[in-house]
Amino acid sequence: MDFRLTEDQRALRKGVRELLARLFDREALRAAVDAPSPSLDRELWRELGAAGFFALRLPEEEGGVGLGLAEAVLLFEEAGRVLLPGPLVATHVAAGAVPGAAEGSTVVTEVDEGLVPWLDEADVVLGEAEGAVPLRSVDPLTPLHRVPGFVGAGSRSGTRPHGRRSVVPTLPQRGDPHAPAERMPTTGVVEDTAEVLPATEVAVLLTAAEQVGSAGRTTEMAVSYAREREQFGQVIGGFQAVKHLCAGMLVRGELARAAVRGAAVTGDPVEIAGAKLLADEAATANARDCLQVFGGMGFTWEADVHLHLKRAWVRARLRLPAARAEEVVAANL
Amino acid sequence: MDLAYSDEEEEFRGRLREWLAATLPTLPPRPDPLDWPARRAYDCGWQRRLYDAGYADVHWDASPTQRLIFLEETELAGAPYVGANFVGLLHAGPTIAAEGTPEQRDRWLPPVLRGDEVWCQGFSEPDAGSDLASLRTRAVRDGDEYVVSGQKIWTSHAEVADWCELLVRTDAGPGVSKHRGISWLAMPMDAPGVTVRPLRTLAGSTEFAEMFLDEVRVPVGNRVGDENDGWRVTMVTLSFERGTAFVGEVVACRRLLGELARTARENGTWDDPALRRRLGRLSAEFQALWRLTQANVSEAQATGGVPGAGGSVFKLHYSHARQELYEAAAGVLGPDALDLGHDWTLDRLSSLSYTIAAGTSQIQRNIVAERILGLPKGR
Ligand SMILES: Cc1cc2nc3c(=O)[nH]c(=O)nc-3n(C[C@H](O)[C@H](O)[C@H](O)COP(=O)(O)OP(=O)(O)OC[C@H]3O[C@@H](n4cnc5c(N)ncnc54)[C@H](O)[C@@H]3O)c2cc1C
């Protein structure tokens, strides 16, 4: 047993961090936030595709990178750190099943928990998005549609059964989300075999990984602010009330990280549900605490804190929200 | 990121499992939890069996991964825990193993391993708890002996201990910082001048005591580490305490949760979604704590021995999660949760110390903030 990252995994993480620093730095983030309406950067999407972001887990024979879930969670941690926008998880999971997804030429989104992120910008929508109506998304970088008739939290009708997953690519007219969704022949359905985890669970895990990345980033932001900002003649990081907030953030983040990485190695659906639960908690609570450490500055549009919090809320609501994750884990006790 | 154990490690696990299956049914009945002399005898008897079977030194001689496997398997099998041997096996022992001279190792380690000698920890004082370095128990050199006077408190198992790992002030000179001037001594508990007065815990047990030291003579040769360098030695001890000492307890908590779920299904409380979900969340937390343990152990294995500040991260969450486990249990057990005759009740009471003993949660947060996050010291 050696639960540390291997040298290759460390190199991969470093490479992805550098890539994202180039493709989506803070300036790009703020430009995207301040754009009149959220739009998906196709160039960025193709670059991610070229770098293997979507094809990471496809076998090399199929033009993929041939790596596994353990590597994928590292990628998505990095994406979560920089608040990389777009339906990254859906497109990654669709790679190999939906033509063009792996290369980043097709943007794939999915109906999930009665919501569809990025519906207007996506080329392929998985699931029944008929009659979806836009809502004013709290996250400026995640446009959302709501699907009518979805029964919400705690209800089992929101759960997709395990096993074979229906991949129903539909191609809405871009720019006209209300056009009737047309059923397309299914390509490369992901089979539920012993080796292949259902796409649903992979999506839950990768979303959790993004949450962990965000939780780590808000911890860093809080700590570096606490080391600079002075009040009462000293840096606020010297005040125990602030220190203890920061320590709590680290603990939450590390616990969730261990959970997500463990789940990535075992691929156990119950462990994945537990990891999502703790990752949601870490991302949302850390963003809240970061906001507190930033004081008034934390309440501004200028600081990135709110972007982390809002995205964390969205991710927590999608892909197995807490109430059901708790039930999944409890059912296996 | 590899969670698979090597063939060698699996072989170790398999042998241990077999041995446990054969040995546990032959153990005498467990003593009354409040009867410390009986507990000492029981715990030492168990340690002796481990010794005879070749598992005694697993706490400080085996690789961190083997230790992890040992703690996991013994807990899964329902074997006794270290109990009265806690300080000897997980505290003083590892410290002597790491910092002692060859003679000191030969003198003190074998009896601990055989279960012949029990140790206690004399660190805390009435006026030195969290601020341990302000301790005042004095040791004055007289030839090749120290003459020790002062008072210790919260000394676990002092009533039944043969030896005490004792922190004393050997240099109280003006201008000497409080972290300098401390030395680590091994003090025999039967030395003249040692008086132990048991204290009653809120659980009704006398598991810890006050210890009064009146001109107790301790040979200079009983000092581990250099004179006045005891703080550094202590840090080694504490990192053990906060490092791998809790591995078995995570496994225990996961087992307890399983029991709790079974009880809840039987008595109908499982139908309450809030309670069910609370147990689900706790289960996810203990699963994550187990992964965190494996991460810490992997780190220790790679860096060789002494666990780092990762232990504080672990302890912070673990101690709160464990207390929360008993709160949830009270919801399942109903009136039984008020019955001292019920196993869970005593454990619930004991768990109240987890956020205090071995460094309070506030102190652990200071450690995390200062040593891991690099925030400034003080206030
Ligand atoms: C069951 C049990 C067994 C024990 N066994 C032993 C033993 O065998 N040997 C031994 O030497 N000791 C033992 N202890 C003692 C234990 O290590 C101390 O109780 C602990 O370190 C706290 O010290 P204190 O009790 O003096 O509390 P204090 O230090 O007085 O703390 C009181 C409160 O103030 C807070 N506080 C103190 N300083 C700070 C600070 N700088 N910042 C923020 N908050 C602060 C604490 O967190 C706590 O909430 C044991 C304790 C218990 C409960």
mmCIF file of C-alpha atoms in Angstrom, chain B residues 202-204 256 326-327 329-330 333-352:
data_model
loop_
_atom_site.group_PDB
_atom_site.id
_atom_site.type_symbol
_atom_site.label_atom_id
_atom_site.label_comp_id
_atom_site.label_asym_id
_atom_site.label_seq_id
_atom_site.Cartn_x
_atom_site.Cartn_y
_atom_site.Cartn_z
ATOM 1 C CA LEU B 202 -16.910 11.650 35.144
ATOM 2 C CA ALA B 203 -17.371 8.053 34.058
ATOM 3 C CA GLY B 204 -16.806 7.024 37.678
ATOM 4 C CA LEU B 256 -19.830 0.369 16.136
ATOM 5 C CA TYR B 326 -22.285 8.557 20.515
ATOM 6 C CA GLU B 327 -24.753 11.405 20.168
ATOM 7 C CA ALA B 329 -26.231 6.382 19.219
ATOM 8 C CA ALA B 330 -28.247 8.039 21.963
ATOM 9 C CA LEU B 333 -30.871 3.668 21.925
ATOM 10 C CA GLY B 334 -33.524 5.831 23.515
ATOM 11 C CA PRO B 335 -33.857 5.097 27.263
ATOM 12 C CA ASP B 336 -30.910 2.683 27.125
ATOM 13 C CA ALA B 337 -28.682 5.689 26.508
ATOM 14 C CA LEU B 338 -29.357 6.737 30.107
ATOM 15 C CA ASP B 339 -28.558 3.329 31.558
ATOM 16 C CA LEU B 340 -25.061 3.016 32.982
ATOM 17 C CA GLY B 341 -25.464 -0.737 32.663
ATOM 18 C CA HIS B 342 -25.455 -0.371 28.898
ATOM 19 C CA ASP B 343 -22.036 -0.641 27.172
ATOM 20 C CA TRP B 344 -22.643 2.403 25.049
ATOM 21 C CA THR B 345 -23.252 4.685 27.998
ATOM 22 C CA LEU B 346 -19.805 4.255 29.497
ATOM 23 C CA ASP B 347 -18.214 4.671 26.072
ATOM 24 C CA ARG B 348 -20.229 7.795 25.467
ATOM 25 C CA LEU B 349 -18.943 9.235 28.720
ATOM 26 C CA SER B 350 -15.349 8.265 27.910
ATOM 27 C CA SER B 351 -15.586 9.870 24.495
ATOM 28 C CA LEU B 352 -16.045 13.254 26.134
#
